[in-house]
Amino acid sequence: MIIEGIDKKFEVFLEMIQFEITGRCNMQCKHCRAWKEPKNDMTLEIVDKVLSFAIPEAGKEIRFTISGGEPLLHPDFFKILDLIKNKVSKAKNTKIDHTVITTNGSLVNKEVIQKLEKVGLGELFLQVSLDSSEKKVHDDFRGFPGAFEKAISAIKLVVNSKLTSMIRTTIIPAQISNMERMIKLADKYGVKRVSFGPVIPSGKAQIDKSLILNKNQKKKFIENILLLKKKYPYISISTEDPVKFSMCSKEWDYGDSDYSREDFIGGCSAGITNINVLADGTITPCSMMLKPITNVKNKNPQEILKDYTSSKIIRNLVERNVKGKCKTCEFGRLCGGCRATAYGISGDYLAEDPTCWK
């Protein structure tokens, strides 16, 4: 699709679609973004409308993330997966690279695993949330007695299946020192991938600011990941935090890319190559920056595309019309700062990322 900026046009392709298929969850996490959101389930019609818009605007490959809430609570969970598979299979020039399903692990059993092994959505990652190597800490953070044991049980089932195992660990200041223990736990059970993520100031985390990493803590967080990647090269260790590019930029996704080009877009991809869809059909730039772009209800693909490409929010994100130190930073087009963090702390999605130490 073409996004018209003030001085130039940008051609962008959608690479990842996140479907938040339900607002319902069986846990009470301290950092929950959606704690005040409606507990609705996404309809198959909404899924179909989003795909009808998104697939023609994708490149050769597209990725999906299926999240919630707890997505396994959706009564049509497997119907949604089948719809995605069938819709993409009809596309001439696009295929599914991989799909990530996020879960707290509480509803994962052998039957679920067996069904997931057959869905055919590219490489299928079952990402289990596990926020500490200590049972009590994880259970308290998730507000669910037995959450740790449920997560470990799910991890064991995934490791012994055809799916790709993955742990997602949310890091708060008190847990920075626990990061290597999480890798050792993953290694113990044979998990192939671990993704660390800081708490984004959204939802409950906007109320409890003690969950947010400050500049020095964020720097330590990124340093830890780099050290762990070198120490455990046989485990894929990552973070989606774009501020990582401020440190050892060639260690990450884009390698030796020339990020000085005006048309280069790396780092924060919210609303550029990635979009998020809430259960009610509202498209937002990402799951943590809930600025509505459009709602797909009662709209055809052409109308959705028009809303999207004419959105001032999308134009600002693509042009990187950021402010403060993010505007003058040498890594401006490689990183861009986390727009959701800027929005959550300052109320301005174009403000500088206040957790960056640069």
Short mmCIF file of C-alpha atoms in Angstrom, two decimals:
data_model
loop_
_atom_site.label_atom_id
_atom_site.label_comp_id
_atom_site.label_asym_id
_atom_site.label_seq_id
_atom_site.Cartn_x
_atom_site.Cartn_y
_atom_site.Cartn_z
CA MET A 1 0.00 0.00 0.00
CA ILE A 2 1.07 3.61 -0.50
CA ILE A 3 1.21 6.00 2.45
CA GLU A 4 1.52 9.59 1.32
CA GLY A 5 3.74 11.70 3.52
CA ILE A 6 4.20 15.43 3.35
CA ASP A 7 7.23 15.30 1.06
CA LYS A 8 7.28 11.75 -0.30
CA LYS A 9 5.35 8.54 -0.69
CA PHE A 10 6.14 5.35 1.20
CA GLU A 11 5.34 1.88 -0.09
CA VAL A 12 4.73 -0.46 2.83
CA PHE A 13 3.68 -4.09 3.08
CA LEU A 14 1.86 -5.62 6.01
CA GLU A 15 4.06 -8.30 7.53
CA MET A 16 2.30 -9.21 10.78
CA ILE A 17 -1.34 -9.18 11.86
CA GLN A 18 -2.16 -9.64 15.53
CA PHE A 19 -5.68 -10.77 16.32
CA GLU A 20 -6.78 -10.19 19.92
CA ILE A 21 -9.58 -12.69 19.53
CA THR A 22 -11.04 -12.34 23.02
CA GLY A 23 -11.01 -9.93 25.93
CA ARG A 24 -11.68 -12.76 28.35
CA CYS A 25 -8.98 -14.21 30.57
CA ASN A 26 -8.87 -16.52 33.58
CA MET A 27 -5.98 -14.70 35.27
CA GLN A 28 -5.56 -11.31 36.96
CA CYS A 29 -2.09 -10.18 35.87
CA LYS A 30 -0.55 -7.15 37.57
CA HIS A 31 0.42 -5.59 34.24
CA CYS A 32 -2.75 -6.44 32.29
CA ARG A 33 -3.30 -4.05 29.40
CA ALA A 34 -6.90 -5.13 28.79
CA TRP A 35 -8.24 -5.27 32.33
CA LYS A 36 -10.92 -2.64 31.59
CA GLU A 37 -11.60 -3.74 28.02
CA PRO A 38 -14.91 -5.46 27.13
CA LYS A 39 -14.79 -9.23 27.58
CA ASN A 40 -15.99 -9.88 24.05
CA ASP A 41 -15.08 -12.58 21.55
CA MET A 42 -14.05 -11.69 18.00
CA THR A 43 -16.50 -12.93 15.38
CA LEU A 44 -15.48 -14.93 12.33
CA GLU A 45 -16.89 -12.11 10.20
CA ILE A 46 -14.38 -9.64 11.67
CA VAL A 47 -11.51 -12.05 11.07
CA ASP A 48 -12.63 -12.48 7.47
CA LYS A 49 -12.93 -8.71 6.88
CA VAL A 50 -9.45 -8.02 8.29
CA LEU A 51 -7.93 -10.75 6.14
CA SER A 52 -9.71 -9.47 3.02
CA PHE A 53 -8.06 -6.09 3.63
CA ALA A 54 -4.66 -7.27 4.86
CA ILE A 55 -3.68 -10.15 2.58
CA PRO A 56 -3.65 -8.07 -0.65
CA GLU A 57 -1.45 -5.53 1.16
CA ALA A 58 1.08 -8.12 2.32
CA GLY A 59 4.35 -9.09 0.71
CA LYS A 60 5.42 -12.61 -0.20
CA GLU A 61 5.13 -13.73 3.42
CA ILE A 62 2.83 -12.82 6.26
CA ARG A 63 2.88 -13.68 9.95
CA PHE A 64 0.09 -13.90 12.48
CA THR A 65 -0.14 -13.60 16.24
CA ILE A 66 -3.25 -14.95 17.94
CA SER A 67 -3.68 -13.44 21.39
CA GLY A 68 -6.25 -12.26 23.91
CA GLY A 69 -7.02 -12.24 26.79
CA GLU A 70 -6.47 -15.95 26.81
CA PRO A 71 -7.16 -17.01 23.21
CA LEU A 72 -7.98 -20.60 24.11
CA LEU A 73 -11.11 -19.32 25.87
CA HIS A 74 -12.60 -18.35 22.49
CA PRO A 75 -15.33 -20.87 21.58
CA ASP A 76 -14.36 -20.69 17.88
CA PHE A 77 -10.60 -20.72 18.42
CA PHE A 78 -9.88 -23.49 15.91
CA LYS A 79 -12.41 -22.13 13.42
CA ILE A 80 -10.48 -18.86 13.41
CA LEU A 81 -7.23 -20.70 12.70
CA ASP A 82 -8.88 -22.61 9.84
CA LEU A 83 -10.29 -19.40 8.41
CA ILE A 84 -6.86 -17.76 8.39
CA LYS A 85 -5.27 -20.80 6.75
CA ASN A 86 -7.97 -21.10 4.07
CA LYS A 87 -8.02 -17.38 3.31
CA VAL A 88 -4.24 -17.12 2.85
CA SER A 89 -4.10 -20.35 0.84
CA LYS A 90 -6.27 -18.68 -1.82
CA ALA A 91 -3.85 -15.78 -2.18
CA LYS A 92 -1.63 -16.06 -5.26
CA ASN A 93 1.52 -14.35 -4.03
CA THR A 94 1.43 -14.63 -0.23
CA LYS A 95 2.13 -17.48 2.15
CA ILE A 96 2.24 -17.79 5.93
CA ASP A 97 5.76 -17.72 7.32
CA HIS A 98 4.81 -18.50 10.91
CA THR A 99 2.10 -18.04 13.49
CA VAL A 100 2.48 -17.29 17.20
CA ILE A 101 -0.25 -18.28 19.64
CA THR A 102 0.12 -16.65 23.04
CA THR A 103 -1.17 -18.44 26.12
CA ASN A 104 -0.80 -18.48 29.88
CA GLY A 105 -0.70 -22.27 29.59
CA SER A 106 -3.64 -22.99 31.85
CA LEU A 107 -5.83 -24.51 29.12
CA VAL A 108 -3.15 -26.36 27.17
CA ASN A 109 -3.57 -30.13 27.15
CA LYS A 110 -2.75 -33.05 24.85
CA GLU A 111 -5.92 -32.61 22.81
CA VAL A 112 -5.18 -28.93 22.16
CA ILE A 113 -1.61 -29.76 21.12
CA GLN A 114 -2.77 -32.50 18.75
CA LYS A 115 -5.24 -30.14 17.08
CA LEU A 116 -2.64 -27.39 16.76
CA GLU A 117 -0.21 -29.80 15.10
CA LYS A 118 -2.68 -30.13 12.22
CA VAL A 119 -3.70 -26.52 11.57
CA GLY A 120 -1.14 -25.68 8.87
CA LEU A 121 -0.29 -22.05 9.65
CA GLY A 122 3.40 -22.16 8.77
CA GLU A 123 5.78 -22.81 11.64
CA LEU A 124 3.55 -22.69 14.70
CA PHE A 125 4.92 -21.22 17.90
CA LEU A 126 3.03 -21.82 21.11
CA GLN A 127 4.28 -19.00 23.31
CA VAL A 128 3.75 -19.72 26.99
CA SER A 129 3.95 -16.82 29.44
CA LEU A 130 6.31 -17.52 32.32
CA ASP A 131 7.51 -14.48 34.22
CA SER A 132 9.77 -15.97 36.86
CA SER A 133 11.71 -19.12 37.66
CA GLU A 134 10.12 -18.95 41.11
CA LYS A 135 6.64 -20.42 41.52
CA LYS A 136 5.34 -17.89 44.06
CA VAL A 137 6.62 -14.87 42.12
CA HIS A 138 4.96 -16.02 38.90
CA ASP A 139 1.69 -16.97 40.60
CA ASP A 140 1.51 -13.62 42.40
CA PHE A 141 2.28 -11.68 39.22
CA ARG A 142 -0.40 -13.58 37.31
CA GLY A 143 -2.93 -13.42 40.15
CA PHE A 144 -3.62 -17.13 39.75
CA PRO A 145 -2.61 -19.84 42.25
CA GLY A 146 -1.04 -22.69 40.30
CA ALA A 147 -0.17 -20.54 37.26
CA PHE A 148 3.48 -21.63 37.38
CA GLU A 149 2.66 -25.33 37.41
CA LYS A 150 0.14 -24.88 34.58
CA ALA A 151 2.75 -23.04 32.50
CA ILE A 152 5.43 -25.68 33.09
CA SER A 153 2.96 -28.44 32.18
CA ALA A 154 2.13 -26.63 28.94
CA ILE A 155 5.82 -26.10 28.14
CA LYS A 156 6.53 -29.83 28.55
CA LEU A 157 3.69 -30.71 26.18
CA VAL A 158 4.89 -28.23 23.55
CA VAL A 159 8.52 -29.37 23.72
CA ASN A 160 7.42 -32.94 23.05
CA SER A 161 5.22 -31.96 20.10
CA LYS A 162 5.67 -30.84 16.49
CA LEU A 163 5.12 -27.23 17.55
CA THR A 164 7.93 -24.77 18.25
CA SER A 165 8.29 -24.09 21.96
CA MET A 166 8.63 -20.55 23.20
CA ILE A 167 8.61 -18.79 26.57
CA ARG A 168 7.59 -15.16 26.92
CA THR A 169 8.90 -13.49 30.07
CA THR A 170 7.70 -10.08 31.18
CA ILE A 171 10.42 -8.22 33.04
CA ILE A 172 9.81 -5.78 35.87
CA PRO A 173 12.68 -4.07 37.76
CA ALA A 174 12.82 -6.73 40.45
CA GLN A 175 13.17 -9.50 37.86
CA ILE A 176 16.14 -8.18 35.84
CA SER A 177 18.48 -10.29 37.95
CA ASN A 178 16.32 -13.36 37.23
CA MET A 179 16.83 -13.33 33.47
CA GLU A 180 19.61 -15.92 33.33
CA ARG A 181 17.64 -18.22 35.63
CA MET A 182 14.82 -18.06 33.10
CA ILE A 183 17.20 -19.15 30.35
CA LYS A 184 18.46 -22.01 32.52
CA LEU A 185 14.86 -23.07 33.14
CA ALA A 186 14.16 -22.98 29.39
CA ASP A 187 17.32 -24.99 28.77
CA LYS A 188 16.27 -27.54 31.37
CA TYR A 189 13.02 -28.26 29.56
CA GLY A 190 14.41 -28.01 26.02
CA VAL A 191 12.64 -24.78 25.02
CA LYS A 192 14.01 -23.38 21.73
CA ARG A 193 13.11 -19.71 22.09
CA VAL A 194 12.82 -17.16 24.89
CA SER A 195 11.49 -13.66 24.41
CA PHE A 196 11.95 -11.03 27.10
CA GLY A 197 9.79 -7.93 27.22
CA PRO A 198 9.62 -4.99 29.59
CA VAL A 199 6.22 -3.93 30.90
CA ILE A 200 4.64 -1.32 28.63
CA PRO A 201 2.81 1.49 30.48
CA SER A 202 -0.67 0.50 29.39
CA GLY A 203 -3.67 -0.71 31.36
CA LYS A 204 -2.82 -1.61 34.95
CA ALA A 205 0.82 -0.66 34.36
CA GLN A 206 -0.20 2.97 33.94
CA ILE A 207 -1.42 2.88 37.51
CA ASP A 208 1.50 0.96 39.01
CA LYS A 209 4.55 2.72 37.60
CA SER A 210 6.84 0.55 39.75
CA LEU A 211 6.47 -2.12 37.04
CA ILE A 212 8.19 0.07 34.42
CA LEU A 213 11.94 -0.06 33.79
CA ASN A 214 13.71 3.29 34.08
CA LYS A 215 16.56 4.30 31.77
CA ASN A 216 19.32 2.59 33.73
CA GLN A 217 17.24 -0.55 34.21
CA LYS A 218 16.37 -0.66 30.51
CA LYS A 219 20.06 -0.44 29.64
CA LYS A 220 20.85 -3.31 32.03
CA PHE A 221 17.94 -5.28 30.53
CA ILE A 222 19.37 -4.96 26.99
CA GLU A 223 22.93 -5.70 28.21
CA ASN A 224 21.67 -8.88 29.86
CA ILE A 225 20.05 -10.07 26.65
CA LEU A 226 23.24 -9.53 24.66
CA LEU A 227 25.27 -11.43 27.27
CA LEU A 228 22.77 -14.28 27.37
CA LYS A 229 22.71 -14.55 23.57
CA LYS A 230 26.47 -15.12 23.60
CA LYS A 231 26.40 -17.50 26.57
CA TYR A 232 23.50 -19.63 25.26
CA PRO A 233 23.85 -19.51 21.45
CA TYR A 234 21.73 -22.64 21.01
CA ILE A 235 18.66 -20.86 22.40
CA SER A 236 17.03 -18.04 20.42
CA ILE A 237 16.93 -15.15 22.90
CA SER A 238 15.22 -11.96 21.84
CA THR A 239 13.25 -8.86 22.75
CA GLU A 240 10.85 -6.80 20.67
CA ASP A 241 11.87 -3.59 22.45
CA PRO A 242 13.22 -1.35 19.65
CA VAL A 243 15.55 0.44 22.05
CA LYS A 244 17.82 -2.60 21.68
CA PHE A 245 19.12 -1.01 18.47
CA SER A 246 20.78 1.71 20.53
CA MET A 247 23.22 -0.93 21.73
CA CYS A 248 25.28 -3.09 19.35
CA SER A 249 22.93 -2.40 16.45
CA LYS A 250 24.46 -5.10 14.22
CA GLU A 251 23.61 -7.81 16.76
CA TRP A 252 19.93 -7.57 15.95
CA ASP A 253 17.46 -8.07 13.13
CA TYR A 254 18.84 -5.84 10.38
CA GLY A 255 22.55 -6.65 10.52
CA ASP A 256 24.53 -4.38 8.19
CA SER A 257 21.49 -2.66 6.64
CA ASP A 258 21.95 0.96 5.61
CA TYR A 259 19.58 2.56 8.09
CA SER A 260 20.58 6.08 7.11
CA ARG A 261 18.23 5.92 4.10
CA GLU A 262 15.15 8.11 4.41
CA ASP A 263 12.91 5.22 3.37
CA PHE A 264 14.40 2.72 5.83
CA ILE A 265 12.00 1.67 8.57
CA GLY A 266 13.22 -0.63 11.32
CA GLY A 267 12.67 -1.03 15.03
CA CYS A 268 9.19 0.00 16.10
CA SER A 269 6.93 -1.30 13.32
CA ALA A 270 3.61 -0.37 14.94
CA GLY A 271 1.14 0.68 12.27
CA ILE A 272 3.78 0.37 9.55
CA THR A 273 4.31 -3.31 8.80
CA ASN A 274 2.41 -4.60 11.84
CA ILE A 275 -1.16 -4.02 12.94
CA ASN A 276 -3.32 -5.14 15.85
CA VAL A 277 -7.03 -5.95 15.76
CA LEU A 278 -9.17 -5.80 18.89
CA ALA A 279 -12.04 -8.22 19.44
CA ASP A 280 -14.61 -5.65 18.30
CA GLY A 281 -12.86 -5.12 14.95
CA THR A 282 -10.93 -1.96 15.80
CA ILE A 283 -7.52 -1.76 14.13
CA THR A 284 -4.77 -0.17 16.22
CA PRO A 285 -1.03 0.25 15.49
CA CYS A 286 -0.10 -2.36 18.10
CA SER A 287 -1.57 -4.19 21.07
CA MET A 288 -0.15 -1.64 23.50
CA MET A 289 -0.85 1.59 21.63
CA LEU A 290 -4.60 1.60 21.40
CA LYS A 291 -5.15 4.58 19.13
CA PRO A 292 -8.00 3.55 16.81
CA ILE A 293 -7.27 3.69 13.09
CA THR A 294 -10.58 2.28 11.86
CA ASN A 295 -13.16 -0.39 12.66
CA VAL A 296 -13.76 -3.05 10.03
CA LYS A 297 -17.44 -3.53 10.85
CA ASN A 298 -19.77 -2.60 8.00
CA LYS A 299 -16.82 -1.80 5.73
CA ASN A 300 -15.44 -3.48 2.64
CA PRO A 301 -11.68 -3.94 2.01
CA GLN A 302 -11.46 -0.78 -0.11
CA GLU A 303 -13.04 1.34 2.63
CA ILE A 304 -10.74 -0.14 5.28
CA LEU A 305 -7.72 0.53 3.06
CA LYS A 306 -8.81 4.13 2.50
CA ASP A 307 -9.23 4.69 6.25
CA TYR A 308 -5.82 3.17 6.89
CA THR A 309 -3.81 4.99 4.24
CA SER A 310 -5.45 8.34 5.01
CA SER A 311 -4.89 8.07 8.77
CA LYS A 312 -2.74 10.86 10.18
CA ILE A 313 -1.55 8.45 12.87
CA ILE A 314 -0.27 5.95 10.30
CA ARG A 315 1.35 8.71 8.25
CA ASN A 316 3.17 10.03 11.34
CA LEU A 317 4.39 6.54 12.23
CA VAL A 318 5.63 5.80 8.71
CA GLU A 319 7.33 9.19 8.36
CA ARG A 320 8.81 8.84 11.86
CA ASN A 321 7.62 12.29 12.87
CA VAL A 322 8.99 11.71 16.35
CA LYS A 323 10.10 14.33 18.83
CA GLY A 324 12.84 15.00 21.36
CA LYS A 325 15.96 12.87 21.36
CA CYS A 326 14.30 10.25 19.14
CA LYS A 327 14.15 12.85 16.36
CA THR A 328 17.86 13.65 16.48
CA CYS A 329 19.15 10.15 17.36
CA GLU A 330 21.46 8.47 14.85
CA PHE A 331 19.30 5.35 15.21
CA GLY A 332 16.10 7.23 14.44
CA ARG A 333 15.08 5.11 11.47
CA LEU A 334 16.59 1.89 12.84
CA CYS A 335 14.92 2.13 16.25
CA GLY A 336 12.41 4.95 16.46
CA GLY A 337 11.77 4.31 20.14
CA CYS A 338 8.78 2.38 21.45
CA ARG A 339 5.75 4.44 20.45
CA ALA A 340 3.53 2.61 22.94
CA THR A 341 5.90 3.45 25.80
CA ALA A 342 6.02 7.10 24.76
CA TYR A 343 2.23 7.16 24.54
CA GLY A 344 1.71 5.40 27.86
CA ILE A 345 4.02 7.69 29.82
CA SER A 346 3.56 11.08 28.15
CA GLY A 347 0.24 10.71 26.38
CA ASP A 348 1.95 11.60 23.08
CA TYR A 349 2.71 8.66 20.79
CA LEU A 350 5.30 10.77 18.94
CA ALA A 351 7.22 11.81 22.05
CA GLU A 352 10.72 10.52 22.74
CA ASP A 353 10.94 7.11 24.37
CA PRO A 354 11.54 8.05 28.05
CA THR A 355 13.06 4.64 28.87
CA CYS A 356 15.99 5.09 26.45
CA TRP A 357 19.30 5.89 28.13
CA LYS A 358 20.86 7.58 25.06
#
